Short mmCIF file of C-alpha atoms in Angstrom, two decimals:
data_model
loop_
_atom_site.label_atom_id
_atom_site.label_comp_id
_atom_site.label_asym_id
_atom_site.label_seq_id
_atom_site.Cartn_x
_atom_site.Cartn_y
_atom_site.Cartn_z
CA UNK A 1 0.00 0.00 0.00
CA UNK A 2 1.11 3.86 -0.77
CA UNK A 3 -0.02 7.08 -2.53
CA UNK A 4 2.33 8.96 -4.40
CA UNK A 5 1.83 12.44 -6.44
CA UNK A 6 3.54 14.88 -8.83
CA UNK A 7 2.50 18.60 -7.71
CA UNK A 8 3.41 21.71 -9.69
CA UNK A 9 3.19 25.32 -7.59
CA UNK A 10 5.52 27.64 -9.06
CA UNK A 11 8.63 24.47 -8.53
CA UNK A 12 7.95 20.98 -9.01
CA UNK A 13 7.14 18.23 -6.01
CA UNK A 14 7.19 14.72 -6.13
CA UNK A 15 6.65 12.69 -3.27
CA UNK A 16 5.15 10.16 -1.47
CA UNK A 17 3.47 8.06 1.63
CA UNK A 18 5.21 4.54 2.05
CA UNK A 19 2.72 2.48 3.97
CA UNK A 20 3.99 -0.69 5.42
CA UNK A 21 4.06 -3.45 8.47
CA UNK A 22 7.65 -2.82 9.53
CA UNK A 23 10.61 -0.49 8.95
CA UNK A 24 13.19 -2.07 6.30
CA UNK A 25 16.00 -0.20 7.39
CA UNK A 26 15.94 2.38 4.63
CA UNK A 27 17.64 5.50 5.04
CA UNK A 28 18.57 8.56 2.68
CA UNK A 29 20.85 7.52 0.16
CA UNK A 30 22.77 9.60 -2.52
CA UNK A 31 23.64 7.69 -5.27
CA UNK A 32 26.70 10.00 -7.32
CA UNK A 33 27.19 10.90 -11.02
CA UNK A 34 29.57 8.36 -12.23
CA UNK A 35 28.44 5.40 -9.79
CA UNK A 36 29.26 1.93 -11.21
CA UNK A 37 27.33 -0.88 -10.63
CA UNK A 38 26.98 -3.82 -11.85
CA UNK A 39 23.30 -4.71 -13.60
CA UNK A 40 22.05 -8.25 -13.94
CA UNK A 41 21.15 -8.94 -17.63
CA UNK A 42 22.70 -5.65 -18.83
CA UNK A 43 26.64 -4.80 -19.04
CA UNK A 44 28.31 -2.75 -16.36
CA UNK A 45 26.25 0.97 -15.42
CA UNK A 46 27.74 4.47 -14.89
CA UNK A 47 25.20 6.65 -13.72
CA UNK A 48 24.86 10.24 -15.63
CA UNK A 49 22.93 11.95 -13.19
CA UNK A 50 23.61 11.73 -9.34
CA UNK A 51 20.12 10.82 -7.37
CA UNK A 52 18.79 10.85 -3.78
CA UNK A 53 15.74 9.16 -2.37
CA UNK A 54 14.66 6.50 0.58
CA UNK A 55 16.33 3.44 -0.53
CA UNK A 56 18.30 -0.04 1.25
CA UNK A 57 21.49 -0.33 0.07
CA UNK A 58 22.75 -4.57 0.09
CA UNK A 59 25.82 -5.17 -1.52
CA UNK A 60 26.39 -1.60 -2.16
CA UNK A 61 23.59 -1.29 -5.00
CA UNK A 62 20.58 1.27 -4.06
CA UNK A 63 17.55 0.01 -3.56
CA UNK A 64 15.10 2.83 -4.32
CA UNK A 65 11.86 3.27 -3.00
CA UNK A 66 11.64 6.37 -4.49
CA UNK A 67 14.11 9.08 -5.87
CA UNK A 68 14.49 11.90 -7.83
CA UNK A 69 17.83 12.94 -9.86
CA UNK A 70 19.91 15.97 -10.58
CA UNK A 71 17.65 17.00 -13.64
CA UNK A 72 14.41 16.70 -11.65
CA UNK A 73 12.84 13.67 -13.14
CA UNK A 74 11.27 11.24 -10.10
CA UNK A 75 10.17 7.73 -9.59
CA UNK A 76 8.18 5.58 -6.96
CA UNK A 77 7.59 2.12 -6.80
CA UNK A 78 4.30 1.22 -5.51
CA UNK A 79 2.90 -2.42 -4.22
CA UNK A 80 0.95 -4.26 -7.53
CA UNK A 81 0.69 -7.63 -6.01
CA UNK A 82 -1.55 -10.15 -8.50
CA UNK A 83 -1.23 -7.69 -11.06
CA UNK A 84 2.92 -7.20 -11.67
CA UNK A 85 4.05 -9.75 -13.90
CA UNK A 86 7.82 -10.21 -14.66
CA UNK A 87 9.86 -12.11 -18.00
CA UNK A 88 12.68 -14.39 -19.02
CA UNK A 89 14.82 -12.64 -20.62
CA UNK A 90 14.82 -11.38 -23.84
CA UNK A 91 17.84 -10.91 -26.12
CA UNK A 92 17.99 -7.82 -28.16
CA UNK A 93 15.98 -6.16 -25.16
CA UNK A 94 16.96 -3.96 -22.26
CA UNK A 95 16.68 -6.57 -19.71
CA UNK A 96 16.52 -4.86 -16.62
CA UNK A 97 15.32 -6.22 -13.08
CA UNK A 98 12.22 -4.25 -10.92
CA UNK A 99 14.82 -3.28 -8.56
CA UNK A 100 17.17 -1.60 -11.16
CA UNK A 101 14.28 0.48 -12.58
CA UNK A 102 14.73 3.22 -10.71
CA UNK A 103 18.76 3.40 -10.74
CA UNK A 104 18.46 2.84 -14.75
CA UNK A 105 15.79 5.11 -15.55
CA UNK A 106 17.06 8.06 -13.07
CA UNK A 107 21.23 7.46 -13.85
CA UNK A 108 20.40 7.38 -17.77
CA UNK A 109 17.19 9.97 -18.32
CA UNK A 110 16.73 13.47 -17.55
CA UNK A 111 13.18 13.72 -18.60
CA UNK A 112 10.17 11.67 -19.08
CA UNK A 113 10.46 11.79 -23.14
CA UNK A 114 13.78 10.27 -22.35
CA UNK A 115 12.50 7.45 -20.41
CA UNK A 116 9.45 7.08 -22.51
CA UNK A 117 12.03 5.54 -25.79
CA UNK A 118 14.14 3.89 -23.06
CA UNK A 119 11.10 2.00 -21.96
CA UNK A 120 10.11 1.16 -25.66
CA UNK A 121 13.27 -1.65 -25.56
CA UNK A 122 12.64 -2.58 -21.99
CA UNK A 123 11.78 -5.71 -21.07
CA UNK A 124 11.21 -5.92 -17.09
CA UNK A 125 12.95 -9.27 -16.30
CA UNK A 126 12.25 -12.33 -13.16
CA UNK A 127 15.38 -11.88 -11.69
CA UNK A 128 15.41 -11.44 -7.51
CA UNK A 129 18.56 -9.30 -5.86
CA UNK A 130 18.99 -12.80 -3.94
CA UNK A 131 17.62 -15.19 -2.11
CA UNK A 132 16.71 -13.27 0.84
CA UNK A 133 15.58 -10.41 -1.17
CA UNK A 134 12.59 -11.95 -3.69
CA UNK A 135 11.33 -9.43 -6.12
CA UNK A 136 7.96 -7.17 -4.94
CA UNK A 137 5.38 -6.90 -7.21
CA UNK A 138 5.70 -2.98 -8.06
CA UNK A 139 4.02 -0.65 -10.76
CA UNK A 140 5.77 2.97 -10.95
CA UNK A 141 5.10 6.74 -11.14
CA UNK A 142 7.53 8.57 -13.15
CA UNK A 143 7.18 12.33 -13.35
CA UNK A 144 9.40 15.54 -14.31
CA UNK A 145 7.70 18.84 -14.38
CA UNK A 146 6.09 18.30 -17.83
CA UNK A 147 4.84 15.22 -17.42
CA UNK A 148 3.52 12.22 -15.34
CA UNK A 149 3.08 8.72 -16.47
CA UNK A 150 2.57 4.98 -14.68
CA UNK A 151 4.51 1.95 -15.76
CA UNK A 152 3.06 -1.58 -15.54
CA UNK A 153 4.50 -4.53 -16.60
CA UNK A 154 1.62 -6.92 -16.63
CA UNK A 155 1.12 -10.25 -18.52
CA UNK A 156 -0.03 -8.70 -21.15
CA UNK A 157 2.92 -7.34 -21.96
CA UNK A 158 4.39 -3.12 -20.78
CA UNK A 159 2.00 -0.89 -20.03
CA UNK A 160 2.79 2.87 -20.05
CA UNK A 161 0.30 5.37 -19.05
CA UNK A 162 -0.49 9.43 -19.48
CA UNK A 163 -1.15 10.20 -16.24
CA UNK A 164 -3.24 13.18 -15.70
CA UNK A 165 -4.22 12.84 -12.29
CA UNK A 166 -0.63 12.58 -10.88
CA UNK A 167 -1.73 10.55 -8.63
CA UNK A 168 -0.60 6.92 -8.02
CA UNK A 169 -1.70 4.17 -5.14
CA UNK A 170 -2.30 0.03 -5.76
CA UNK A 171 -4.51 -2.35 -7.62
CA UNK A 172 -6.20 -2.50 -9.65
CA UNK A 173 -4.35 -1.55 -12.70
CA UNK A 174 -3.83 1.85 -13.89
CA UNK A 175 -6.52 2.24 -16.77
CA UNK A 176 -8.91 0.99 -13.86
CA UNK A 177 -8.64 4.11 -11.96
CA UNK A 178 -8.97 6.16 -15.25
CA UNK A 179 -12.25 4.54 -15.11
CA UNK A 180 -12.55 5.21 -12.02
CA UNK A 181 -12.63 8.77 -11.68
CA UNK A 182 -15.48 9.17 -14.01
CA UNK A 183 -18.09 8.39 -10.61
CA UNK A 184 -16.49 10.89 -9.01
CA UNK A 185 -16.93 13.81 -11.63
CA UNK A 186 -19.24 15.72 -9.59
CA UNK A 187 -17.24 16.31 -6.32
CA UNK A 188 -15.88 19.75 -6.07
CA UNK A 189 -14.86 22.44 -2.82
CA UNK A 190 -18.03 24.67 -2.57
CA UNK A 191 -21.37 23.66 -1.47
CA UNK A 192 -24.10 21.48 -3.20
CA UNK A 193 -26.44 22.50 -5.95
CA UNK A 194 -30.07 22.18 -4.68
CA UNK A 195 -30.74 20.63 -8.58
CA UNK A 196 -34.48 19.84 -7.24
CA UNK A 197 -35.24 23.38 -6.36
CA UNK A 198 -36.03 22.53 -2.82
CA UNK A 199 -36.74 25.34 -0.67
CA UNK A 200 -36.95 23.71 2.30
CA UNK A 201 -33.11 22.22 1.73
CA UNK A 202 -29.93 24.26 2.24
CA UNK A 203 -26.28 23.02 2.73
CA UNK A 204 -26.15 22.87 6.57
CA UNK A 205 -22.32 22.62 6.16
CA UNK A 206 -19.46 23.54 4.26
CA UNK A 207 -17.63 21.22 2.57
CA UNK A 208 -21.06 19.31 0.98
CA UNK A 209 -19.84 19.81 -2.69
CA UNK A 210 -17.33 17.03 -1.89
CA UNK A 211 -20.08 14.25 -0.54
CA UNK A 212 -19.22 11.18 -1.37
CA UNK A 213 -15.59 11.49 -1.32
CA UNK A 214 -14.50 8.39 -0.30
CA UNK A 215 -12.40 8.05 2.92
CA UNK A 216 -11.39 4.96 3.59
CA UNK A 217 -7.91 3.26 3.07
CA UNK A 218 -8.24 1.16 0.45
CA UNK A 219 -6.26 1.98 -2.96
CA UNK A 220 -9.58 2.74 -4.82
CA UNK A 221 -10.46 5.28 -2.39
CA UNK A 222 -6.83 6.77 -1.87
CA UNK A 223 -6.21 7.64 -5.47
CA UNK A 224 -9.87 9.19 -5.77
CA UNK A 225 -9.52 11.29 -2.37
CA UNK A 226 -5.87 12.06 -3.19
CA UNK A 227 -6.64 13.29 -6.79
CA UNK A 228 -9.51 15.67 -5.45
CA UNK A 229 -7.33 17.29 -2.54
CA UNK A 230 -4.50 17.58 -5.14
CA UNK A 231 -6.73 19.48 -7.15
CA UNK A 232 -8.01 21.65 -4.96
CA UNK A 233 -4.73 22.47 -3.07
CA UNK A 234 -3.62 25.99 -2.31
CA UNK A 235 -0.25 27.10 -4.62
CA UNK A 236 2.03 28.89 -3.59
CA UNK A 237 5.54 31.09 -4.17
CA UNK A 238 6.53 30.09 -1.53
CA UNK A 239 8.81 26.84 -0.67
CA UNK A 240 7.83 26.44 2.98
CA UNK A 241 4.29 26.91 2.41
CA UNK A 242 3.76 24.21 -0.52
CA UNK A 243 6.13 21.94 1.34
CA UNK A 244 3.53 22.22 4.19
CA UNK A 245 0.78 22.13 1.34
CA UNK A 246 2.17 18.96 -0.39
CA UNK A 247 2.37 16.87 2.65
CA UNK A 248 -0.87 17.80 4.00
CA UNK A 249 -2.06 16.22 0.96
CA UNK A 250 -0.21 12.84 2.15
CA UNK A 251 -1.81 13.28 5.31
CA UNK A 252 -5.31 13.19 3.88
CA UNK A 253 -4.55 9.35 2.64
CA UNK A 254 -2.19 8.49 5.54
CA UNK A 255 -2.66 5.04 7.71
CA UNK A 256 -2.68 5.44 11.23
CA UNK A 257 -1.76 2.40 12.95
CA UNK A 258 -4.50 0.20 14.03
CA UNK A 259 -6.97 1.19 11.09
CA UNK A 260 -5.73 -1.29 8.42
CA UNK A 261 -5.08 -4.84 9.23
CA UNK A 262 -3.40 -7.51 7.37
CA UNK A 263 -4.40 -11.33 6.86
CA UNK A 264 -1.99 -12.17 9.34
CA UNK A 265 -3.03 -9.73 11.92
CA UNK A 266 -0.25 -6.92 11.33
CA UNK A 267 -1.05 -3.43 10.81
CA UNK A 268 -0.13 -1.38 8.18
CA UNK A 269 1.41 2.43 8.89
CA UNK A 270 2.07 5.18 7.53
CA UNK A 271 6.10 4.82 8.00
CA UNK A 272 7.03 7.97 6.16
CA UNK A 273 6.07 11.05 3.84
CA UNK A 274 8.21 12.61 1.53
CA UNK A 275 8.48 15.49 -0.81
CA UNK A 276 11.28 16.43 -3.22
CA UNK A 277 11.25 19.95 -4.74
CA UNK A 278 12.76 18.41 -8.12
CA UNK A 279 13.77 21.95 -9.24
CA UNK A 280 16.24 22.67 -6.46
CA UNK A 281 17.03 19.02 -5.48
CA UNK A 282 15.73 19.26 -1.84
CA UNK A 283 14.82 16.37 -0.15
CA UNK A 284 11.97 16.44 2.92
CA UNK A 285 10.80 13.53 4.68
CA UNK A 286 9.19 13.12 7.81
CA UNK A 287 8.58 9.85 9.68
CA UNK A 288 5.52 8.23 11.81
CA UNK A 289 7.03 9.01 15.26
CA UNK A 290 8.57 12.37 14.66
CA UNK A 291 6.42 14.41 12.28
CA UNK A 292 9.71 17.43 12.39
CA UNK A 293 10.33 17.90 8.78
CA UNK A 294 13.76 16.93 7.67
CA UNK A 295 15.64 18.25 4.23
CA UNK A 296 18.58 17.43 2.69
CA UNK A 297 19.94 18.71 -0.75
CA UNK A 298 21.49 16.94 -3.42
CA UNK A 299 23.46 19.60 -4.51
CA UNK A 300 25.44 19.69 -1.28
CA UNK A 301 26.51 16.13 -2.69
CA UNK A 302 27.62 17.60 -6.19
CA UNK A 303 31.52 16.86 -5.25
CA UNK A 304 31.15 13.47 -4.13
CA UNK A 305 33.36 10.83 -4.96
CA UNK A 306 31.77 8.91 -7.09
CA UNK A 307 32.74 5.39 -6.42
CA UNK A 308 30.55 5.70 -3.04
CA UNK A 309 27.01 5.42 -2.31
CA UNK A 310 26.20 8.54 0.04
CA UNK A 311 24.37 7.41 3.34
CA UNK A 312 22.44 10.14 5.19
CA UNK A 313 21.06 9.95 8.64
CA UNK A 314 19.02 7.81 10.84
CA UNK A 315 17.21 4.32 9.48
CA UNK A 316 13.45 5.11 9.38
#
């Protein structure tokens, strides 16, 4: 489960809630221009762009949850289990594994047209990291300031969205939600229209344009009820205002513990938020138990050596 969104006022944000059972150990990891890695189907990577996000880092490669590079283009990965489907691979193809997705994308584009004809030769390959790591069933958001679209690799083949909502949560599949939205094209932020000329009704309340908002947890409901509040959100000049603006949106689709329980009994949480201001390469997060806003910028990283994964801070 998660939400992520792509939110233009006056600079561009990308961000997003990871909701899980457990902390992973991630941290804040700089990955530098120049990094080398090693890539499972394809020959050895550099990385052109340096790029900073929430990510584990095994073996010294960077597992992303999300980042965002120099340039300002972003990616999340997002939980698509049932749906996610994964290939042999394919020779001739980009064979690259759901974990290297965001490292290749991010390290080789600085834009979405960029990653739009590197995703025509990809082929999204079965490969785990190792034993202990299995692959998770993702889908992606990929967004610059221009444009926002979802990737899906699916059985029936890559799937690769406009996304005009800039909004992105779980199952089901992408052109589902499209769907979707099309109940919901009523809902707006001022009060209802008496449409049977009632003159005994009135809107007792404000905020009755918007009944029927969902606002429950499921992945249905958070795209719907993220979408709207993106919408309607205040924009600003100001960076510490839409920081405060973006993750308020977050918060409206944010687990508490306790409300969503899983088959086996765990809950899942809200672990962290997180909001990069892709045109200045800031970094905010903030975390379940301390809601203090933290920021770190990639720029400050621009000397690096890059040989060396950067790791920032506490594990969240």
């Amino acid at each position: 489960m998660c939400t992520a969104l792509s939110f233009s006022a006056g600079n561009h944000y990308f961000g997003r809630n990871l909701d899980v059972k457990k902390s992973y150990g991630q941290k804040v990891v700089v990955t530098p221009k120049g990094y080398k890695t090693d890539m499972r189907s394809l020959s050895s990577f550099r990385t052109k762009y340096a790029m900073l996000g929430m990510a584990i880092t095994p073996d010294n490669f960077p597992l992303y949850f999300e980042a965002t590079n120099e340039k300002g283009l972003s990616i999340a990965g997002l939980n698509f289990p049932d749906n996610a489907h994964y290939n042999v691979t394919i020779t001739g193809k980009s064979n690259v594994t759901p974990f290297e997705l965001p490292l290749w994308l991010l390290g080789l584009c600085e834009s979405v047209k960029q990653a739009r004809a590197a995703l025509s030769d990809c082929n999204i390959v079965n490969i785990s990291f190792s034993a202990a790591l299995p692959l998770s069933p993702l889908h992606w958001m990929l967004a610059d300031k221009d444009e926002c679209i979802v990737i899906e690799s699916t059985k029936d083949g890559l799937k690769i969205y406009d996304n005009p909502f800039e909004v992105l949560t779980n199952n089901p599949p992408f052109d589902w939600h499209l769907m979707n939205m099309n109940n919901y094209l009523h809902l707006h932020n001022a009060g209802s229209v008496n449409a049977n000329n009632n003159s005994m009704a009135h809107n007792y309340s404000l905020g009755l344009g918007a009944l029927g908002l969902p606002g429950d947890f499921s992945s249905a409901s958070r795209f719907v009820k993220a979408a709207f509040v993106k919408n309607n959100s205040v924009k600003s000049e100001d960076e510490t205002e839409n920081v405060s603006q973006f993750f308020h949106i977050l918060a409206s689709v944010s687990m508490p513990k306790g409300c969503v329980m899983m088959p086996k009994g765990a809950f899942e949480f809200t672990l962290y938020s997180c909001c990069c201001n892709t045109d200045k390469g800031i970094f905010y997060y903030n975390t379940y138990d301390n809601s203090t806003v933290r920021c770190i910028n990639i720029h400050d990283y621009e000397a690096a050596d890059s040989a060396k994964l950067i790791i920032i801070g506490e594990e969240i």
